[in-house]
Short mmCIF file of C-alpha atoms in Angstrom, two decimals:
data_model
loop_
_atom_site.label_atom_id
_atom_site.label_comp_id
_atom_site.label_asym_id
_atom_site.label_seq_id
_atom_site.Cartn_x
_atom_site.Cartn_y
_atom_site.Cartn_z
CA MET A 1 18.36 -13.08 -42.94
CA THR A 2 19.18 -12.15 -46.51
CA ALA A 3 16.99 -9.99 -48.68
CA SER A 4 16.01 -12.96 -50.80
CA SER A 5 14.62 -14.80 -47.80
CA TRP A 6 12.00 -12.09 -47.17
CA PRO A 7 8.54 -13.12 -48.28
CA GLU A 8 7.82 -11.62 -51.66
CA ALA A 9 5.79 -8.42 -51.58
CA PRO A 10 2.26 -9.10 -52.81
CA ALA A 11 1.50 -7.60 -56.22
CA ARG A 12 -0.24 -4.23 -55.93
CA THR A 13 -3.93 -4.63 -56.39
CA ALA A 14 -6.59 -2.05 -57.12
CA PRO A 15 -7.86 -1.80 -53.50
CA ARG A 16 -4.35 -1.14 -52.18
CA ARG A 17 -3.81 1.53 -54.80
CA ARG A 18 -7.05 3.16 -53.79
CA GLY A 19 -5.78 3.01 -50.23
CA ALA A 20 -2.66 4.99 -51.11
CA VAL A 21 -4.70 7.51 -53.06
CA LEU A 22 -7.10 7.91 -50.15
CA GLU A 23 -4.17 8.28 -47.77
CA ARG A 24 -2.75 11.09 -49.88
CA ALA A 25 -6.17 12.75 -50.02
CA ILE A 26 -6.39 12.63 -46.21
CA LEU A 27 -2.87 14.06 -45.73
CA ASP A 28 -3.72 16.75 -48.23
CA ALA A 29 -6.96 17.62 -46.46
CA ALA A 30 -5.07 17.72 -43.17
CA LEU A 31 -2.61 20.32 -44.53
CA ASP A 32 -5.54 22.29 -45.88
CA GLN A 33 -7.29 22.30 -42.50
CA LEU A 34 -4.14 23.24 -40.66
CA SER A 35 -3.34 26.14 -42.99
CA THR A 36 -6.86 27.54 -42.83
CA VAL A 37 -8.25 26.90 -39.32
CA GLY A 38 -4.95 26.35 -37.46
CA TRP A 39 -3.87 23.68 -35.01
CA ARG A 40 -6.41 24.25 -32.29
CA ASP A 41 -9.49 24.17 -34.47
CA PHE A 42 -8.15 21.26 -36.48
CA THR A 43 -10.48 18.24 -36.20
CA MET A 44 -10.43 14.72 -37.59
CA GLU A 45 -14.05 15.31 -38.71
CA GLY A 46 -12.98 18.37 -40.71
CA VAL A 47 -10.21 16.38 -42.36
CA ALA A 48 -12.57 13.52 -43.21
CA ALA A 49 -15.01 15.98 -44.78
CA GLY A 50 -12.19 17.65 -46.73
CA ALA A 51 -10.99 14.31 -48.05
CA GLN A 52 -14.58 13.26 -48.83
CA THR A 53 -14.35 10.20 -46.68
CA GLY A 54 -15.65 9.01 -43.31
CA LYS A 55 -14.12 9.67 -39.90
CA ALA A 56 -13.49 5.93 -39.49
CA ALA A 57 -11.23 5.93 -42.57
CA VAL A 58 -9.12 8.64 -40.96
CA TYR A 59 -8.98 7.00 -37.52
CA ARG A 60 -8.09 3.63 -39.06
CA ARG A 61 -4.81 5.18 -40.25
CA TRP A 62 -4.09 7.80 -37.57
CA SER A 63 -5.23 7.34 -34.02
CA SER A 64 -4.78 10.99 -33.03
CA LYS A 65 -4.78 14.48 -34.44
CA GLU A 66 -1.13 14.77 -33.49
CA ASP A 67 -0.13 11.63 -35.45
CA LEU A 68 -1.97 12.88 -38.50
CA VAL A 69 -0.48 16.37 -38.34
CA VAL A 70 3.06 15.00 -37.97
CA ASP A 71 2.59 12.84 -41.08
CA ALA A 72 0.89 15.58 -43.07
CA LEU A 73 3.70 18.05 -42.35
CA ARG A 74 6.36 15.45 -42.99
CA ALA A 75 4.82 14.69 -46.39
CA GLY A 76 4.00 18.29 -47.27
CA LEU A 77 7.08 20.28 -46.30
CA PRO A 78 9.68 20.72 -48.99
CA SER A 79 13.12 19.26 -48.37
CA PHE A 80 15.91 21.77 -48.61
CA GLN A 81 18.92 19.68 -49.38
CA GLN A 82 20.98 21.72 -51.80
CA ALA A 83 22.31 25.12 -50.90
CA PRO A 84 22.38 27.63 -53.76
CA ASN A 85 25.88 27.93 -55.20
CA LEU A 86 25.91 31.03 -57.35
CA GLY A 87 29.47 32.21 -56.84
CA SER A 88 29.03 34.80 -54.05
CA VAL A 89 27.70 34.82 -50.52
CA ARG A 90 25.34 37.67 -51.44
CA GLU A 91 23.72 35.79 -54.31
CA ASP A 92 23.56 32.55 -52.32
CA LEU A 93 21.88 34.20 -49.33
CA ILE A 94 19.35 36.05 -51.48
CA ALA A 95 18.48 32.83 -53.33
CA LEU A 96 18.13 30.91 -50.06
CA CYS A 97 15.92 33.59 -48.48
CA LEU A 98 13.64 33.69 -51.51
CA ARG A 99 13.32 29.92 -51.39
CA ALA A 100 12.53 30.10 -47.66
CA ARG A 101 9.98 32.86 -48.31
CA ASP A 102 8.22 30.76 -50.95
CA ALA A 103 8.09 27.83 -48.52
CA MET A 104 6.78 30.05 -45.68
CA PHE A 105 3.96 31.36 -47.83
CA SER A 106 3.03 27.98 -49.32
CA ARG A 107 0.14 25.96 -47.94
CA SER A 108 2.45 23.74 -45.93
CA GLY A 109 4.26 26.87 -44.69
CA PHE A 110 1.03 28.33 -43.34
CA ALA A 111 0.21 24.94 -41.82
CA LEU A 112 3.58 24.75 -40.14
CA ARG A 113 3.37 28.29 -38.83
CA SER A 114 0.00 27.60 -37.23
CA VAL A 115 1.61 24.71 -35.39
CA ILE A 116 4.62 26.81 -34.35
CA HIS A 117 2.47 29.63 -33.04
CA GLU A 118 -0.30 27.66 -31.39
CA CYS A 119 1.59 24.74 -29.91
CA ASP A 120 3.53 24.77 -26.76
CA THR A 121 6.77 22.87 -27.43
CA VAL A 122 6.45 20.95 -24.20
CA GLN A 123 2.82 20.02 -24.88
CA VAL A 124 3.47 18.70 -28.33
CA GLU A 125 6.99 17.39 -28.13
CA ARG A 126 6.74 15.27 -31.29
CA LEU A 127 5.78 18.30 -33.37
CA HIS A 128 8.73 20.17 -31.95
CA VAL A 129 11.06 17.33 -32.90
CA LEU A 130 9.58 17.33 -36.42
CA ILE A 131 10.11 21.09 -36.74
CA CYS A 132 13.72 20.75 -35.65
CA GLU A 133 14.36 17.87 -38.04
CA LYS A 134 12.51 19.16 -41.08
CA LEU A 135 13.05 22.88 -40.72
CA LEU A 136 15.65 24.13 -38.25
CA ALA A 137 18.45 21.61 -38.74
CA PRO A 138 18.30 21.67 -42.59
CA THR A 139 18.17 25.48 -42.66
CA THR A 140 21.20 25.72 -40.39
CA GLY A 141 22.95 23.16 -42.59
CA LEU A 142 22.42 25.21 -45.74
CA LEU A 143 23.51 28.45 -44.08
CA ARG A 144 26.60 26.72 -42.71
CA GLU A 145 27.44 25.54 -46.21
CA ILE A 146 27.06 29.05 -47.68
CA VAL A 147 29.09 30.64 -44.86
CA ASN A 148 31.83 28.02 -45.12
CA ARG A 149 32.15 28.49 -48.86
CA GLY A 150 32.39 32.24 -48.20
CA ILE A 151 35.18 31.64 -45.66
CA GLU A 152 37.10 29.53 -48.18
CA ARG A 153 36.75 32.30 -50.77
CA GLY A 154 37.90 34.94 -48.23
CA GLU A 155 34.54 36.71 -48.44
CA VAL A 156 33.57 35.83 -44.86
CA ARG A 157 35.45 36.02 -41.53
CA ALA A 158 36.21 32.61 -40.02
CA SER A 159 34.49 33.38 -36.68
CA ALA A 160 31.14 33.88 -38.46
CA ALA A 161 30.68 30.11 -38.55
CA ASN A 162 28.52 30.01 -35.41
CA ASP A 163 24.91 29.24 -34.49
CA TYR A 164 23.99 32.83 -33.66
CA VAL A 165 24.89 33.85 -37.20
CA TYR A 166 23.04 30.87 -38.73
CA ASP A 167 19.90 31.71 -36.73
CA THR A 168 19.82 35.35 -37.81
CA ILE A 169 18.01 34.82 -41.13
CA PRO A 170 15.27 32.48 -39.82
CA ALA A 171 14.84 34.71 -36.76
CA MET A 172 14.44 37.87 -38.85
CA MET A 173 12.10 36.19 -41.31
CA MET A 174 9.90 34.83 -38.54
CA TYR A 175 9.94 38.10 -36.58
CA ARG A 176 9.07 40.46 -39.42
CA THR A 177 6.48 38.12 -40.89
CA LYS A 178 4.78 37.87 -37.50
CA MET A 179 5.25 41.36 -36.09
CA CYS A 180 5.26 43.55 -39.20
CA ASP A 181 3.20 41.43 -41.60
CA SER A 182 6.16 41.48 -43.97
CA GLU A 183 5.68 39.41 -47.11
CA TRP A 184 9.39 39.52 -47.97
CA SER A 185 9.46 41.10 -51.38
CA GLU A 186 12.66 40.63 -53.36
CA ARG A 187 13.68 44.10 -52.24
CA ASP A 188 13.12 43.26 -48.56
CA VAL A 189 15.29 40.17 -48.95
CA GLU A 190 18.06 42.16 -50.64
CA GLU A 191 17.98 44.73 -47.85
CA LEU A 192 18.16 41.99 -45.21
CA VAL A 193 21.25 40.60 -46.90
CA ASP A 194 22.91 43.95 -47.65
CA ARG A 195 22.19 45.76 -44.39
CA LEU A 196 22.43 42.90 -41.95
CA MET A 197 24.07 39.75 -43.26
CA LEU A 198 26.96 41.09 -45.33
CA PRO A 199 28.18 43.51 -42.61
CA LEU A 200 27.88 40.63 -40.14
CA LEU A 201 29.88 38.24 -42.31
CA ARG A 202 32.54 40.50 -43.84
CA PRO A 203 36.19 39.78 -42.99
CA ASP A 204 37.73 41.59 -40.06
CA GLY A 205 39.66 44.00 -42.23
CA THR A 206 42.91 42.76 -40.81
CA MET B 1 -10.63 77.27 -21.69
CA THR B 2 -8.01 77.60 -18.94
CA ALA B 3 -7.30 74.92 -16.41
CA SER B 4 -8.95 76.95 -13.66
CA SER B 5 -12.26 77.09 -15.52
CA TRP B 6 -12.62 73.26 -15.42
CA PRO B 7 -15.15 72.14 -12.83
CA GLU B 8 -13.32 71.07 -9.73
CA ALA B 9 -12.77 67.33 -9.41
CA PRO B 10 -15.03 65.90 -6.73
CA ALA B 11 -13.25 64.79 -3.58
CA ARG B 12 -12.44 61.08 -3.61
CA THR B 13 -14.95 59.15 -1.59
CA ALA B 14 -14.80 55.62 -0.26
CA PRO B 15 -17.03 54.10 -2.99
CA ARG B 16 -14.91 55.63 -5.76
CA ARG B 17 -11.76 54.34 -4.08
CA ARG B 18 -13.29 50.91 -3.95
CA GLY B 19 -14.05 51.31 -7.66
CA ALA B 20 -10.41 52.00 -8.48
CA VAL B 21 -9.29 49.11 -6.34
CA LEU B 22 -11.79 46.80 -8.03
CA GLU B 23 -10.65 48.04 -11.43
CA ARG B 24 -7.06 47.20 -10.60
CA ALA B 25 -8.12 43.77 -9.34
CA ILE B 26 -9.92 43.12 -12.64
CA LEU B 27 -6.94 44.26 -14.75
CA ASP B 28 -4.72 42.10 -12.61
CA ALA B 29 -6.97 39.07 -12.99
CA ALA B 30 -7.05 39.69 -16.75
CA LEU B 31 -3.25 39.56 -16.96
CA ASP B 32 -3.29 36.40 -14.88
CA GLN B 33 -5.81 34.72 -17.19
CA LEU B 34 -3.93 35.78 -20.28
CA SER B 35 -0.60 34.51 -19.01
CA THR B 36 -2.01 31.16 -17.92
CA VAL B 37 -4.77 30.17 -20.36
CA GLY B 38 -3.79 32.41 -23.30
CA TRP B 39 -5.82 34.70 -25.52
CA ARG B 40 -8.21 32.19 -27.01
CA ASP B 41 -9.34 30.59 -23.76
CA PHE B 42 -9.53 33.97 -22.04
CA THR B 43 -13.08 34.66 -20.84
CA MET B 44 -14.74 37.55 -19.03
CA GLU B 45 -16.22 34.95 -16.63
CA GLY B 46 -12.75 33.69 -15.80
CA VAL B 47 -11.55 37.22 -15.13
CA ALA B 48 -14.56 37.97 -12.91
CA ALA B 49 -13.89 34.82 -10.91
CA GLY B 50 -10.20 35.71 -10.60
CA ALA B 51 -11.04 39.20 -9.36
CA GLN B 52 -13.68 37.78 -7.00
CA THR B 53 -16.41 39.88 -8.52
CA GLY B 54 -19.40 39.37 -10.80
CA LYS B 55 -19.41 39.30 -14.59
CA ALA B 56 -21.58 42.44 -14.61
CA ALA B 57 -18.87 44.41 -12.79
CA VAL B 58 -16.44 43.49 -15.54
CA TYR B 59 -18.82 44.24 -18.42
CA ARG B 60 -19.80 47.58 -16.85
CA ARG B 61 -16.21 48.74 -17.39
CA TRP B 62 -15.14 46.80 -20.51
CA SER B 63 -17.65 45.86 -23.15
CA SER B 64 -15.42 43.26 -24.83
CA LYS B 65 -12.58 40.89 -24.14
CA GLU B 66 -10.44 42.88 -26.56
CA ASP B 67 -11.02 46.18 -24.69
CA LEU B 68 -10.13 44.55 -21.40
CA VAL B 69 -6.99 42.89 -22.75
CA VAL B 70 -5.76 46.13 -24.32
CA ASP B 71 -6.17 47.95 -20.99
CA ALA B 72 -4.65 45.12 -18.95
CA LEU B 73 -1.57 44.98 -21.16
CA ARG B 74 -1.27 48.75 -21.26
CA ALA B 75 -1.34 48.86 -17.46
CA GLY B 76 0.82 45.78 -16.92
CA LEU B 77 3.67 46.15 -19.39
CA PRO B 78 6.76 47.92 -18.12
CA SER B 79 7.76 51.13 -19.87
CA PHE B 80 11.27 51.09 -21.24
CA GLN B 81 12.19 54.72 -21.46
CA GLN B 82 15.83 54.93 -20.49
CA ALA B 83 18.51 53.09 -22.41
CA PRO B 84 21.35 51.72 -20.28
CA ASN B 85 24.39 53.98 -20.49
CA LEU B 86 27.31 52.04 -19.08
CA GLY B 87 30.12 53.38 -21.22
CA SER B 88 30.38 50.71 -23.94
CA VAL B 89 28.06 49.25 -26.56
CA ARG B 90 28.77 45.77 -25.23
CA GLU B 91 27.71 46.58 -21.67
CA ASP B 92 24.69 48.58 -22.86
CA LEU B 93 23.44 45.76 -25.11
CA ILE B 94 23.91 43.12 -22.44
CA ALA B 95 22.02 45.25 -19.89
CA LEU B 96 19.20 45.93 -22.36
CA CYS B 97 18.86 42.24 -23.30
CA LEU B 98 18.73 41.18 -19.66
CA ARG B 99 16.04 43.78 -19.02
CA ALA B 100 14.10 42.53 -22.05
CA ARG B 101 14.51 38.95 -20.88
CA ASP B 102 13.12 39.80 -17.44
CA ALA B 103 10.15 41.51 -19.08
CA MET B 104 9.55 38.55 -21.43
CA PHE B 105 9.47 36.10 -18.55
CA SER B 106 7.31 38.26 -16.29
CA ARG B 107 3.58 37.69 -15.97
CA SER B 108 2.80 40.51 -18.39
CA GLY B 109 5.46 39.16 -20.75
CA PHE B 110 3.77 35.75 -20.86
CA ALA B 111 0.42 37.51 -21.33
CA LEU B 112 1.77 39.56 -24.21
CA ARG B 113 3.37 36.55 -25.86
CA SER B 114 0.11 34.64 -25.78
CA VAL B 115 -1.48 37.55 -27.63
CA ILE B 116 1.37 37.75 -30.15
CA HIS B 117 1.27 34.05 -30.89
CA GLU B 118 -2.46 33.47 -30.89
CA CYS B 119 -3.77 36.62 -32.52
CA ASP B 120 -3.81 37.34 -36.16
CA THR B 121 -2.67 40.95 -36.59
CA VAL B 122 -5.47 41.66 -39.03
CA GLN B 123 -8.11 40.10 -36.77
CA VAL B 124 -7.13 42.08 -33.73
CA GLU B 125 -5.80 45.30 -35.17
CA ARG B 126 -5.99 47.22 -31.88
CA LEU B 127 -3.80 44.69 -30.11
CA HIS B 128 -1.29 44.95 -32.92
CA VAL B 129 -1.22 48.74 -32.56
CA LEU B 130 -0.69 48.36 -28.81
CA ILE B 131 2.19 45.94 -29.36
CA CYS B 132 3.83 48.36 -31.78
CA GLU B 133 3.39 51.32 -29.45
CA LYS B 134 4.29 49.65 -26.16
CA LEU B 135 6.88 47.14 -27.32
CA LEU B 136 8.34 47.49 -30.80
CA ALA B 137 8.73 51.25 -31.11
CA PRO B 138 10.26 51.75 -27.62
CA THR B 139 12.66 48.81 -28.12
CA THR B 140 13.81 50.22 -31.45
CA GLY B 141 14.21 53.63 -29.79
CA LEU B 142 16.49 52.25 -27.08
CA LEU B 143 18.59 50.27 -29.54
CA ARG B 144 18.90 53.33 -31.78
CA GLU B 145 20.15 55.32 -28.79
CA ILE B 146 22.76 52.70 -27.90
CA VAL B 147 23.91 52.35 -31.52
CA ASN B 148 24.10 56.11 -32.01
CA ARG B 149 26.15 56.60 -28.87
CA GLY B 150 28.46 53.86 -30.17
CA ILE B 151 28.80 55.67 -33.49
CA GLU B 152 29.73 58.90 -31.68
CA ARG B 153 32.36 57.02 -29.69
CA GLY B 154 33.76 55.38 -32.84
CA GLU B 155 32.82 51.92 -31.55
CA VAL B 156 30.15 51.36 -34.21
CA ARG B 157 30.10 51.88 -38.02
CA ALA B 158 27.76 54.69 -39.13
CA SER B 159 25.77 52.46 -41.53
CA ALA B 160 24.68 50.22 -38.63
CA ALA B 161 22.00 52.75 -37.74
CA ASN B 162 19.24 50.92 -39.65
CA ASP B 163 16.04 49.02 -38.85
CA TYR B 164 17.41 45.60 -39.80
CA VAL B 165 20.11 46.00 -37.17
CA TYR B 166 17.64 47.29 -34.54
CA ASP B 167 15.33 44.30 -35.16
CA THR B 168 18.08 41.71 -34.75
CA ILE B 169 17.96 41.49 -30.95
CA PRO B 170 14.15 41.26 -30.60
CA ALA B 171 14.04 38.82 -33.53
CA MET B 172 16.69 36.55 -32.01
CA MET B 173 15.13 36.69 -28.56
CA MET B 174 11.68 35.83 -29.91
CA TYR B 175 13.01 33.10 -32.21
CA ARG B 176 15.14 31.24 -29.70
CA THR B 177 12.59 31.55 -26.92
CA LYS B 178 9.93 30.09 -29.21
CA MET B 179 11.89 27.57 -31.24
CA CYS B 180 14.60 26.44 -28.82
CA ASP B 181 12.91 27.07 -25.46
CA SER B 182 15.82 29.34 -24.57
CA GLU B 183 15.48 31.09 -21.23
CA TRP B 184 18.28 33.53 -22.02
CA SER B 185 20.76 32.96 -19.24
CA GLU B 186 23.34 35.69 -18.72
CA ARG B 187 25.77 33.56 -20.72
CA ASP B 188 23.33 33.23 -23.65
CA VAL B 189 22.91 36.99 -23.69
CA GLU B 190 26.67 37.58 -23.65
CA GLU B 191 27.12 35.16 -26.53
CA LEU B 192 24.38 36.88 -28.52
CA VAL B 193 26.15 40.20 -28.06
CA ASP B 194 29.69 38.89 -28.63
CA ARG B 195 29.07 36.53 -31.55
CA LEU B 196 26.35 38.45 -33.36
CA MET B 197 25.91 42.07 -32.35
CA LEU B 198 29.50 43.25 -31.92
CA PRO B 199 30.71 41.80 -35.25
CA LEU B 200 27.64 43.36 -36.88
CA LEU B 201 28.28 46.77 -35.37
CA ARG B 202 32.08 47.04 -35.49
CA PRO B 203 33.60 49.80 -37.63
CA ASP B 204 34.54 49.00 -41.21
CA GLY B 205 38.25 48.79 -40.46
CA THR B 206 38.94 51.55 -42.91
#
């Protein structure tokens, strides 16, 4: 079947446009709910009220809370596709951490963290898959890119290209945000890079 | 006032012994509840049922859920006072991580994690203080001891004695347990030490 044999898409009409606008309003209200009341107190009723619509309008599009949350996070989380490329591993890591910090403290970051903290991964497998796809895998990808560029430049030892090293920044950011209420000032980020990451990455001195 | 001027403690009688036994049963049931249903679904009724006593017996001793949970965790969490001292930083770190892993996957470890994940630190300030006192500060103390012994031996660079380095192991253990469902096999722990901690700690090669 060639593309031209597909039935032509109907012209967009006012009601369909309103539908898309309403859909965005619902996804938006869902992120709002999630970032304020958390996953467990999240209700379809609350979302409907937030989007100034009826419960039926929400259920027509998403049959469960889980479906709606997956779509809201998918739409709301930023995509990190480009690693910073500022000429040194230090500058690249600082820039990446600051970007991650801004995402963590955004509305969708709060929403995501409520899911991470309140959901059991086994219970809500689809949310776990989403987190891996949207958050963990891209973050590892960017760190790998920065580390590999550092290896090429001779700034980083070759054996640093491993998953334990890539996980160190997200682990520290999650841990200190949760356990120490850190808000990751620019100075905190610089210290993380200077005291932990650069000694970890530096060449073997051979 | 000297010790001898204190009124003499009354001899222990059967009813008081029963009281202490009942108290332990309640604390035990509280840990059980916490590790199975979590902080938010934790109820005084559930604890009373678990301890095979009445709600009044629980409330007579603890006026709130928070008071009871603080005492249950304080009684149930192991005290880490002695750092392993096996002759090398590698062996010491592996032994400490395995001990931490066993604690994390014990009943009181599950109970504590439900509190960490479900409680906002600001909401439940006393629980946060308890976590710092019973968990974070002692862990940092043990890691500091291991790192400092390594520095004395020449195995570790002097500048590694800093809080970012001490937080790396708890951060990684929390992150991978939560995000990757890691159960920290002996092999995982060895890899953490060999791929992350030893490169981070090794002398500057100067």
